[in-house]
PDB file of C-alpha atoms in Angstrom:
ATOM      1  CA  MET A   2     245.725 164.921 249.164  1.00 50.00           C
ATOM      2  CA  THR A   3     248.019 163.673 246.458  1.00 49.00           C
ATOM      3  CA  SER A   4     247.743 160.096 245.854  1.00 51.00           C
ATOM      4  CA  TRP A   5     250.774 157.561 246.216  1.00 47.00           C
ATOM      5  CA  PHE A   6     250.278 156.514 242.801  1.00 46.00           C
ATOM      6  CA  HIS A   7     250.382 160.058 241.171  1.00 46.00           C
ATOM      7  CA  VAL A   8     253.334 161.161 243.318  1.00 45.00           C
ATOM      8  CA  LEU A   9     255.547 158.112 242.247  1.00 51.00           C
ATOM      9  CA  THR A  10     254.292 158.064 238.465  1.00 46.00           C
ATOM     10  CA  GLY A  11     255.039 161.826 238.164  1.00 44.00           C
ATOM     11  CA  PHE A  12     258.354 161.404 239.935  1.00 44.00           C
ATOM     12  CA  THR A  13     259.422 158.302 237.981  1.00 48.00           C
ATOM     13  CA  LEU A  14     258.192 160.052 234.725  1.00 40.00           C
ATOM     14  CA  SER A  15     260.367 163.087 235.541  1.00 44.00           C
ATOM     15  CA  VAL A  16     263.510 161.318 236.650  1.00 48.00           C
ATOM     16  CA  THR A  17     263.321 158.824 233.627  1.00 48.00           C
ATOM     17  CA  ALA A  18     263.303 161.927 231.223  1.00 42.00           C
ATOM     18  CA  VAL A  19     266.508 163.094 232.899  1.00 45.00           C
ATOM     19  CA  PHE A  20     267.993 159.563 232.980  1.00 47.00           C
ATOM     20  CA  THR A  21     267.346 159.383 228.985  1.00 49.00           C
ATOM     21  CA  ALA A  22     268.873 162.704 228.455  1.00 46.00           C
ATOM     22  CA  VAL A  23     271.912 161.933 230.474  1.00 47.00           C
ATOM     23  CA  ALA A  24     272.268 158.583 228.825  1.00 48.00           C
ATOM     24  CA  ALA A  25     272.375 160.245 225.475  1.00 46.00           C
ATOM     25  CA  SER A  26     275.033 162.815 226.338  1.00 49.00           C
ATOM     26  CA  PRO A  27     278.655 161.540 227.350  1.00 56.00           C
ATOM     27  CA  GLU A  28     279.352 164.863 228.905  1.00 66.00           C
ATOM     28  CA  GLY A  29     276.271 164.637 231.375  1.00 78.00           C
ATOM     29  CA  PRO A  30     275.901 163.487 234.866  1.00 89.00           C
ATOM     30  CA  LEU A  31     276.388 159.798 235.831  1.00 93.00           C
ATOM     31  CA  ALA A  32     273.317 157.696 235.245  1.00 93.00           C
ATOM     32  CA  LEU A  33     272.385 155.011 237.635  1.00 95.00           C
ATOM     33  CA  ARG A  34     269.269 152.755 237.951  1.00 95.00           C
ATOM     34  CA  TRP A  35     267.546 152.411 241.060  1.00 97.00           C
ATOM     35  CA  VAL A  36     264.938 149.659 241.807  1.00 96.00           C
ATOM     36  CA  GLY A  37     263.228 149.245 245.059  1.00 96.00           C
ATOM     37  CA  ASP A  38     259.948 149.379 247.223  1.00 95.00           C
ATOM     38  CA  PRO A  39     257.632 152.383 247.149  1.00 94.00           C
ATOM     39  CA  ASP A  40     258.112 153.285 250.752  1.00 96.00           C
ATOM     40  CA  THR A  41     261.813 153.865 250.470  1.00 97.00           C
ATOM     41  CA  ALA A  42     261.041 155.661 247.124  1.00 96.00           C
ATOM     42  CA  ILE A  43     258.793 157.941 249.029  1.00 95.00           C
ATOM     43  CA  ALA A  44     260.811 158.589 252.073  1.00 97.00           C
ATOM     44  CA  VAL A  45     264.300 158.663 250.784  1.00 97.00           C
ATOM     45  CA  ILE A  46     264.642 158.730 246.862  1.00 96.00           C
ATOM     46  CA  LEU A  47     261.954 161.104 246.182  1.00 92.00           C
ATOM     47  CA  PRO A  48     263.011 163.784 248.605  1.00 93.00           C
ATOM     48  CA  THR A  49     266.950 163.652 247.557  1.00 94.00           C
ATOM     49  CA  ALA A  50     267.096 162.883 243.868  1.00 93.00           C
ATOM     50  CA  SER A  51     266.959 166.277 242.498  1.00 91.00           C
ATOM     51  CA  ALA A  52     269.667 167.411 245.074  1.00 94.00           C
ATOM     52  CA  LEU A  53     271.754 164.559 244.220  1.00 94.00           C
ATOM     53  CA  LEU A  54     271.523 165.435 240.458  1.00 92.00           C
ATOM     54  CA  ASN A  55     272.475 169.060 241.111  1.00 92.00           C
ATOM     55  CA  ASP A  56     275.309 168.569 243.656  1.00 95.00           C
ATOM     56  CA  GLU A  57     276.773 165.189 242.736  1.00 94.00           C
ATOM     57  CA  HIS A  58     275.675 165.002 239.038  1.00 94.00           C
ATOM     58  CA  ILE A  59     274.256 161.591 239.487  1.00 94.00           C
ATOM     59  CA  ALA A  60     270.935 160.963 237.917  1.00 94.00           C
ATOM     60  CA  LEU A  61     268.805 158.121 239.104  1.00 93.00           C
ATOM     61  CA  ALA A  62     266.353 156.289 236.813  1.00 92.00           C
ATOM     62  CA  VAL A  63     263.800 155.036 239.339  1.00 92.00           C
ATOM     63  CA  ASP A  64     261.743 151.638 239.241  1.00 92.00           C
ATOM     64  CA  VAL A  65     259.351 151.362 241.985  1.00 92.00           C
ATOM     65  CA  LYS A  66     258.828 147.607 242.501  1.00 92.00           C
ATOM     66  CA  SER A  67     259.280 145.752 246.036  1.00 93.00           C
ATOM     67  CA  SER A  68     261.917 145.188 248.758  1.00 95.00           C
ATOM     68  CA  THR A  69     262.453 141.709 247.404  1.00 95.00           C
ATOM     69  CA  LYS A  70     263.158 143.188 243.964  1.00 95.00           C
ATOM     70  CA  GLY A  71     265.229 145.879 245.363  1.00 96.00           C
ATOM     71  CA  ILE A  72     267.669 143.380 246.886  1.00 97.00           C
ATOM     72  CA  ARG A  73     267.724 140.822 244.242  1.00 96.00           C
ATOM     73  CA  THR A  74     268.084 142.867 241.295  1.00 96.00           C
ATOM     74  CA  VAL A  75     271.192 144.305 242.503  1.00 97.00           C
ATOM     75  CA  LEU A  76     272.705 141.051 243.122  1.00 94.00           C
ATOM     76  CA  ILE A  77     272.311 140.009 239.515  1.00 95.00           C
ATOM     77  CA  GLY A  78     273.307 143.363 238.176  1.00 95.00           C
ATOM     78  CA  GLN A  79     269.846 144.457 236.842  1.00 96.00           C
ATOM     79  CA  ALA A  80     270.016 147.571 239.057  1.00 97.00           C
ATOM     80  CA  ASP A  81     272.906 149.824 240.342  1.00 97.00           C
ATOM     81  CA  ILE A  82     271.069 150.585 243.622  1.00 98.00           C
ATOM     82  CA  GLY A  83     268.372 148.863 245.287  1.00 98.00           C
ATOM     83  CA  GLY A  84     265.931 150.070 247.889  1.00 98.00           C
ATOM     84  CA  SER A  85     264.176 147.914 250.614  1.00 98.00           C
ATOM     85  CA  GLY A  86     262.058 148.113 253.815  1.00 97.00           C
ATOM     86  CA  ARG A  87     263.479 144.882 255.135  1.00 97.00           C
ATOM     87  CA  TYR A  88     266.765 143.362 255.776  1.00 96.00           C
ATOM     88  CA  ARG A  89     267.886 140.263 253.949  1.00 95.00           C
ATOM     89  CA  VAL A  90     266.235 136.943 254.383  1.00 92.00           C
ATOM     90  CA  GLU A  91     269.105 134.734 256.040  1.00 89.00           C
ATOM     91  CA  GLY A  92     269.897 131.663 254.179  1.00 89.00           C
ATOM     92  CA  LEU A  93     268.539 132.823 250.868  1.00 90.00           C
ATOM     93  CA  PRO A  94     271.518 132.664 248.465  1.00 91.00           C
ATOM     94  CA  GLU A  95     269.880 135.459 246.200  1.00 91.00           C
ATOM     95  CA  GLU A  96     269.962 137.826 249.100  1.00 93.00           C
ATOM     96  CA  SER A  97     273.381 136.962 250.619  1.00 90.00           C
ATOM     97  CA  ASP A  98     276.083 138.913 248.624  1.00 91.00           C
ATOM     98  CA  VAL A  99     274.699 142.584 248.936  1.00 96.00           C
ATOM     99  CA  THR A 100     275.288 145.129 251.302  1.00 97.00           C
ATOM    100  CA  PHE A 101     272.499 147.005 253.347  1.00 98.00           C
ATOM    101  CA  HIS A 102     272.941 150.557 254.048  1.00 98.00           C
ATOM    102  CA  PRO A 103     270.396 151.981 256.613  1.00 98.00           C
ATOM    103  CA  VAL A 104     269.445 155.739 255.530  1.00 98.00           C
ATOM    104  CA  ALA A 105     266.099 156.323 257.461  1.00 99.00           C
ATOM    105  CA  TRP A 106     263.621 154.987 259.971  1.00 99.00           C
ATOM    106  CA  ASP A 107     259.989 154.351 259.283  1.00 98.00           C
ATOM    107  CA  ALA A 108     257.073 154.033 261.538  1.00 98.00           C
ATOM    108  CA  LEU A 109     254.496 151.171 260.639  1.00 98.00           C
ATOM    109  CA  VAL A 110     251.116 152.518 261.193  1.00 98.00           C
ATOM    110  CA  PRO A 111     247.633 150.932 261.558  1.00 98.00           C
ATOM    111  CA  VAL A 112     245.379 152.857 259.337  1.00 99.00           C
ATOM    112  CA  VAL A 113     241.605 152.848 258.803  1.00 98.00           C
ATOM    113  CA  HIS A 114     238.893 154.558 256.820  1.00 98.00           C
ATOM    114  CA  PRO A 115     238.250 158.166 258.012  1.00 98.00           C
ATOM    115  CA  LEU A 116     234.766 157.253 259.097  1.00 97.00           C
ATOM    116  CA  ASN A 117     235.800 154.526 261.571  1.00 98.00           C
ATOM    117  CA  PRO A 118     235.539 155.962 265.100  1.00 97.00           C
ATOM    118  CA  LEU A 119     238.222 154.279 266.669  1.00 97.00           C
ATOM    119  CA  GLY A 120     241.329 156.290 267.209  1.00 98.00           C
ATOM    120  CA  ASN A 121     243.580 153.753 269.110  1.00 98.00           C
ATOM    121  CA  LEU A 122     244.735 150.043 269.180  1.00 98.00           C
ATOM    122  CA  SER A 123     246.903 148.263 271.309  1.00 98.00           C
ATOM    123  CA  VAL A 124     249.627 145.744 270.134  1.00 98.00           C
ATOM    124  CA  SER A 125     247.678 143.039 271.246  1.00 97.00           C
ATOM    125  CA  ASP A 126     244.791 144.192 269.247  1.00 97.00           C
ATOM    126  CA  ILE A 127     246.688 144.315 266.264  1.00 96.00           C
ATOM    127  CA  LYS A 128     248.375 140.608 266.957  1.00 95.00           C
ATOM    128  CA  ARG A 129     244.682 139.389 267.683  1.00 94.00           C
ATOM    129  CA  MET A 130     243.751 140.589 264.261  1.00 93.00           C
ATOM    130  CA  LEU A 131     246.683 139.037 262.446  1.00 91.00           C
ATOM    131  CA  ARG A 132     245.915 135.659 264.181  1.00 89.00           C
ATOM    132  CA  GLY A 133     242.368 135.908 263.198  1.00 89.00           C
ATOM    133  CA  ASP A 134     241.150 135.986 266.957  1.00 93.00           C
ATOM    134  CA  VAL A 135     239.246 139.149 266.342  1.00 94.00           C
ATOM    135  CA  ASN A 136     236.889 139.806 263.242  1.00 94.00           C
ATOM    136  CA  ASN A 137     234.299 142.259 264.325  1.00 97.00           C
ATOM    137  CA  TRP A 138     235.026 145.897 265.232  1.00 98.00           C
ATOM    138  CA  ARG A 139     232.671 145.528 268.282  1.00 98.00           C
ATOM    139  CA  GLN A 140     235.401 143.455 269.876  1.00 97.00           C
ATOM    140  CA  LEU A 141     237.634 146.518 269.837  1.00 96.00           C
ATOM    141  CA  GLY A 142     235.143 148.970 271.068  1.00 94.00           C
ATOM    142  CA  GLY A 143     233.953 149.968 267.632  1.00 95.00           C
ATOM    143  CA  PRO A 144     230.853 149.348 265.646  1.00 96.00           C
ATOM    144  CA  ASP A 145     229.210 146.077 264.905  1.00 98.00           C
ATOM    145  CA  ALA A 146     230.806 145.470 261.420  1.00 98.00           C
ATOM    146  CA  PRO A 147     233.292 142.781 260.185  1.00 97.00           C
ATOM    147  CA  ILE A 148     237.005 143.725 260.033  1.00 97.00           C
ATOM    148  CA  ARG A 149     238.662 143.714 256.748  1.00 97.00           C
ATOM    149  CA  PHE A 150     242.233 143.293 257.292  1.00 95.00           C
ATOM    150  CA  ILE A 151     244.254 144.168 253.935  1.00 96.00           C
ATOM    151  CA  ALA A 152     247.720 142.879 253.607  1.00 92.00           C
ATOM    152  CA  HIS A 153     250.400 142.508 250.770  1.00 90.00           C
ATOM    153  CA  GLU A 154     250.244 138.812 249.232  1.00 89.00           C
ATOM    154  CA  ASP A 155     254.047 138.636 249.410  1.00 86.00           C
ATOM    155  CA  ILE A 156     255.343 137.990 253.045  1.00 85.00           C
ATOM    156  CA  PHE A 157     258.887 139.351 251.925  1.00 87.00           C
ATOM    157  CA  ALA A 158     257.385 142.584 250.479  1.00 82.00           C
ATOM    158  CA  GLY A 159     258.486 144.754 253.544  1.00 85.00           C
ATOM    159  CA  VAL A 160     255.983 145.789 255.790  1.00 92.00           C
ATOM    160  CA  GLU A 161     254.473 142.375 256.390  1.00 91.00           C
ATOM    161  CA  TYR A 162     257.906 141.000 256.913  1.00 93.00           C
ATOM    162  CA  VAL A 163     258.992 143.430 259.417  1.00 94.00           C
ATOM    163  CA  LEU A 164     255.523 143.300 261.226  1.00 94.00           C
ATOM    164  CA  MET A 165     255.551 139.546 261.800  1.00 93.00           C
ATOM    165  CA  ASN A 166     259.103 139.616 262.989  1.00 94.00           C
ATOM    166  CA  GLN A 167     258.525 142.568 265.493  1.00 96.00           C
ATOM    167  CA  LEU A 168     255.299 141.375 266.724  1.00 96.00           C
ATOM    168  CA  PHE A 169     255.814 137.386 266.825  1.00 95.00           C
ATOM    169  CA  GLY A 170     259.563 136.974 266.257  1.00 94.00           C
ATOM    170  CA  SER A 171     258.774 134.870 263.051  1.00 90.00           C
ATOM    171  CA  ILE A 172     257.256 134.987 259.782  1.00 85.00           C
ATOM    172  CA  ASP A 173     255.480 131.775 260.435  1.00 84.00           C
ATOM    173  CA  VAL A 174     252.428 133.021 261.682  1.00 80.00           C
ATOM    174  CA  GLU A 175     249.535 132.841 259.134  1.00 75.00           C
ATOM    175  CA  PHE A 176     247.532 136.041 258.230  1.00 74.00           C
ATOM    176  CA  GLU A 177     244.329 133.972 259.103  1.00 68.00           C
ATOM    177  CA  LYS A 178     241.770 136.196 257.853  1.00 77.00           C
ATOM    178  CA  ALA A 179     243.569 138.910 255.847  1.00 88.00           C
ATOM    179  CA  GLU A 180     242.511 139.832 252.311  1.00 92.00           C
ATOM    180  CA  LEU A 181     245.843 139.630 250.392  1.00 91.00           C
ATOM    181  CA  VAL A 182     246.607 142.216 247.487  1.00 91.00           C
ATOM    182  CA  SER A 183     249.181 142.567 245.011  1.00 85.00           C
ATOM    183  CA  ASP A 184     250.857 145.901 245.866  1.00 82.00           C
ATOM    184  CA  ASP A 185     250.944 148.602 248.388  1.00 82.00           C
ATOM    185  CA  PHE A 186     249.011 150.929 246.128  1.00 85.00           C
ATOM    186  CA  ASN A 187     246.025 148.550 246.381  1.00 90.00           C
ATOM    187  CA  ILE A 188     246.485 148.237 250.040  1.00 94.00           C
ATOM    188  CA  GLY A 189     246.001 152.127 250.754  1.00 94.00           C
ATOM    189  CA  ALA A 190     243.234 152.292 248.209  1.00 94.00           C
ATOM    190  CA  ALA A 191     241.361 149.513 249.647  1.00 96.00           C
ATOM    191  CA  VAL A 192     241.335 151.120 253.154  1.00 97.00           C
ATOM    192  CA  ALA A 193     240.334 154.493 251.757  1.00 97.00           C
ATOM    193  CA  ALA A 194     237.386 152.979 250.199  1.00 97.00           C
ATOM    194  CA  ASP A 195     235.815 150.901 252.868  1.00 98.00           C
ATOM    195  CA  PRO A 196     234.982 152.044 256.520  1.00 98.00           C
ATOM    196  CA  ASN A 197     235.321 148.504 257.656  1.00 98.00           C
ATOM    197  CA  ALA A 198     239.097 148.062 256.314  1.00 98.00           C
ATOM    198  CA  ILE A 199     242.190 148.340 258.108  1.00 98.00           C
ATOM    199  CA  ALA A 200     245.975 147.826 257.187  1.00 97.00           C
ATOM    200  CA  VAL A 201     249.479 148.561 258.482  1.00 97.00           C
ATOM    201  CA  MET A 202     251.438 150.945 256.283  1.00 97.00           C
ATOM    202  CA  SER A 203     254.563 152.834 256.181  1.00 97.00           C
ATOM    203  CA  MET A 204     253.952 156.328 257.799  1.00 97.00           C
ATOM    204  CA  ALA A 205     255.699 157.972 255.018  1.00 94.00           C
ATOM    205  CA  SER A 206     253.362 156.296 252.302  1.00 94.00           C
ATOM    206  CA  ALA A 207     250.216 156.335 254.173  1.00 95.00           C
ATOM    207  CA  ARG A 208     250.191 160.121 254.105  1.00 94.00           C
ATOM    208  CA  HIS A 209     249.401 160.079 250.393  1.00 92.00           C
ATOM    209  CA  PHE A 210     245.931 158.349 250.945  1.00 95.00           C
ATOM    210  CA  PRO A 211     242.890 159.541 252.540  1.00 96.00           C
ATOM    211  CA  VAL A 212     243.142 157.280 255.423  1.00 98.00           C
ATOM    212  CA  LYS A 213     243.205 157.712 259.247  1.00 98.00           C
ATOM    213  CA  PRO A 214     246.390 156.717 261.364  1.00 98.00           C
ATOM    214  CA  LEU A 215     245.545 155.179 264.644  1.00 99.00           C
ATOM    215  CA  ASN A 216     247.490 155.753 267.737  1.00 99.00           C
ATOM    216  CA  LEU A 217     249.274 152.650 269.163  1.00 99.00           C
ATOM    217  CA  ASP A 218     248.690 151.943 272.794  1.00 98.00           C
ATOM    218  CA  GLY A 219     247.927 155.770 273.075  1.00 98.00           C
ATOM    219  CA  VAL A 220     250.935 157.055 271.284  1.00 99.00           C
ATOM    220  CA  PRO A 221     250.678 158.769 267.877  1.00 99.00           C
ATOM    221  CA  ALA A 222     253.104 158.154 265.107  1.00 99.00           C
ATOM    222  CA  ASN A 223     255.125 161.181 264.223  1.00 98.00           C
ATOM    223  CA  ILE A 224     258.492 162.107 263.816  1.00 98.00           C
ATOM    224  CA  ASP A 225     259.224 162.920 267.492  1.00 98.00           C
ATOM    225  CA  THR A 226     257.711 159.769 268.604  1.00 98.00           C
ATOM    226  CA  LEU A 227     259.361 157.705 265.954  1.00 98.00           C
ATOM    227  CA  LYS A 228     262.643 159.361 266.814  1.00 97.00           C
ATOM    228  CA  SER A 229     262.531 158.771 270.594  1.00 97.00           C
ATOM    229  CA  GLY A 230     261.163 155.082 270.384  1.00 97.00           C
ATOM    230  CA  GLU A 231     257.737 156.125 272.201  1.00 98.00           C
ATOM    231  CA  TYR A 232     256.141 154.949 269.062  1.00 98.00           C
ATOM    232  CA  ARG A 233     257.306 151.138 269.013  1.00 98.00           C
ATOM    233  CA  LEU A 234     256.402 149.888 265.753  1.00 98.00           C
ATOM    234  CA  PHE A 235     259.362 151.140 263.204  1.00 98.00           C
ATOM    235  CA  ARG A 236     262.096 149.798 260.858  1.00 98.00           C
ATOM    236  CA  PRO A 237     264.914 151.045 258.864  1.00 98.00           C
ATOM    237  CA  LEU A 238     264.752 151.650 255.275  1.00 98.00           C
ATOM    238  CA  TYR A 239     267.806 150.620 253.248  1.00 99.00           C
ATOM    239  CA  LEU A 240     269.846 151.309 250.149  1.00 98.00           C
ATOM    240  CA  VAL A 241     271.408 148.168 248.906  1.00 98.00           C
ATOM    241  CA  LEU A 242     274.550 147.768 246.991  1.00 98.00           C
ATOM    242  CA  ALA A 243     276.564 144.891 245.327  1.00 95.00           C
ATOM    243  CA  PRO A 244     280.255 144.970 246.401  1.00 91.00           C
ATOM    244  CA  SER A 245     281.543 143.992 243.035  1.00 89.00           C
ATOM    245  CA  HIS A 246     279.760 146.793 241.149  1.00 93.00           C
ATOM    246  CA  GLN A 247     282.470 148.590 238.785  1.00 93.00           C
ATOM    247  CA  GLN A 248     281.184 151.941 239.953  1.00 95.00           C
ATOM    248  CA  ARG A 249     281.300 151.524 243.494  1.00 93.00           C
ATOM    249  CA  ASP A 250     282.855 154.743 244.214  1.00 94.00           C
ATOM    250  CA  ALA A 251     279.894 156.382 242.571  1.00 96.00           C
ATOM    251  CA  LEU A 252     277.410 154.216 244.673  1.00 97.00           C
ATOM    252  CA  GLU A 253     279.118 155.307 247.852  1.00 96.00           C
ATOM    253  CA  ARG A 254     278.883 158.983 246.917  1.00 97.00           C
ATOM    254  CA  VAL A 255     275.161 158.250 246.678  1.00 97.00           C
ATOM    255  CA  ILE A 256     274.954 156.616 250.181  1.00 98.00           C
ATOM    256  CA  LYS A 257     277.107 159.597 251.670  1.00 98.00           C
ATOM    257  CA  PHE A 258     274.890 162.265 250.068  1.00 98.00           C
ATOM    258  CA  VAL A 259     271.656 160.426 251.171  1.00 98.00           C
ATOM    259  CA  GLU A 260     273.164 160.147 254.878  1.00 97.00           C
ATOM    260  CA  SER A 261     274.275 164.067 254.586  1.00 98.00           C
ATOM    261  CA  ALA A 262     272.872 166.781 256.778  1.00 97.00           C
ATOM    262  CA  LYS A 263     271.881 168.681 253.607  1.00 97.00           C
ATOM    263  CA  VAL A 264     269.192 166.213 252.810  1.00 97.00           C
ATOM    264  CA  ARG A 265     267.862 165.331 256.312  1.00 98.00           C
ATOM    265  CA  PRO A 266     265.247 168.148 256.377  1.00 98.00           C
ATOM    266  CA  ALA A 267     263.731 166.779 253.268  1.00 97.00           C
ATOM    267  CA  ILE A 268     263.445 163.061 254.468  1.00 98.00           C
ATOM    268  CA  ARG A 269     261.729 164.394 257.628  1.00 98.00           C
ATOM    269  CA  ALA A 270     259.320 166.214 255.544  1.00 97.00           C
ATOM    270  CA  ALA A 271     258.585 163.100 253.714  1.00 96.00           C
ATOM    271  CA  GLY A 272     257.545 161.398 256.979  1.00 97.00           C
ATOM    272  CA  ALA A 273     260.601 159.513 257.907  1.00 98.00           C
ATOM    273  CA  VAL A 274     263.610 160.136 260.361  1.00 98.00           C
ATOM    274  CA  PRO A 275     267.252 160.126 258.935  1.00 98.00           C
ATOM    275  CA  TYR A 276     269.067 157.174 260.198  1.00 98.00           C
ATOM    276  CA  ARG A 277     271.897 158.880 261.892  1.00 97.00           C
ATOM    277  CA  GLU A 278     269.382 161.271 263.937  1.00 97.00           C
ATOM    278  CA  ALA A 279     268.185 157.985 265.788  1.00 98.00           C
ATOM    279  CA  VAL A 280     270.948 155.495 265.942  1.00 95.00           C
ATOM    280  CA  VAL A 281     269.821 154.903 269.631  1.00 95.00           C
ATOM    281  CA  LEU A 282     266.877 153.150 268.089  1.00 97.00           C
ATOM    282  CA  VAL A 283     269.444 150.182 267.030  1.00 95.00           C
ATOM    283  CA  ILE A 284     269.770 149.476 270.810  1.00 93.00           C
ATOM    284  CA  ARG A 285     266.237 150.417 272.078  1.00 94.00           C
ATOM    285  CA  GLY A 286     264.815 148.459 269.134  1.00 94.00           C
ATOM    286  CA  MET A 287     265.908 145.129 270.579  1.00 94.00           C
ATOM    287  CA  ASP A 288     264.311 145.690 273.851  1.00 96.00           C
ATOM    288  CA  ILE A 289     261.161 146.961 272.188  1.00 97.00           C
ATOM    289  CA  GLN A 290     260.817 144.066 269.976  1.00 96.00           C
ATOM    290  CA  ARG A 291     261.329 141.700 273.108  1.00 96.00           C
ATOM    291  CA  ASP A 292     258.203 143.449 274.752  1.00 97.00           C
ATOM    292  CA  LEU A 293     256.229 143.319 271.607  1.00 97.00           C
ATOM    293  CA  ILE A 294     256.606 139.632 271.300  1.00 97.00           C
ATOM    294  CA  ALA A 295     255.722 139.213 274.852  1.00 96.00           C
ATOM    295  CA  GLU A 296     252.585 141.287 274.825  1.00 94.00           C
TER     296      GLU A 296
END
């Protein structure tokens, strides 16, 4: 299994080399800088960047940071395109004047070490862990061992922000007993190294770690259950643009290409669902969120 770190590192090095060559040649393709979260990079940018270069003659320099960076660096002109696993935080000026273009659907999946005997958790189980009401695997039908819940230290990073809104309708619920780490790679690595650890990760990113995804209320996370809404924890992945960008036409070409039928198989192969293939989730998602909050 290829690790998340090696996938993104190798990809970033390759597109940076292309970007450098493009920038040095006035006759070459248009060079644009993308900054964003690792999940959107894995699910959308990595599968489509080569085709974008070949078909549209646009080369992306990829800088993997976070959803917050993906939004805010675009607004201040330090990136041409952003990537984000969450929508803007309402009321924050530093996130107000950008446009969000949903390009894929991503499942949020509880993952554990392969030696963990559990195969399923309920929504209620996850909410109890997040609130600190459950601290031993025995309480969930597992072994007598402490639960080590791993989460990102930045509530706005992406997964955690969406998870809290989906399950509680608010980000004001504290991760009472979570171990907080600095980036998504450390989350996957921690779970892969500890039979007592658990985290919630992007389905696309989790595939690059030696971890075991758990079913949610008996439903496995896969392309079909995500697309139908049967798997209930999901979110859009966004590309973010600044309306005032001088190369707005080129940025719109990027969005149009990423939404095109040509690259949809590549996005599906990366573990996400192209946004336009499951627009029904926009409507279903509101009902699903209401049910998740009530459980």
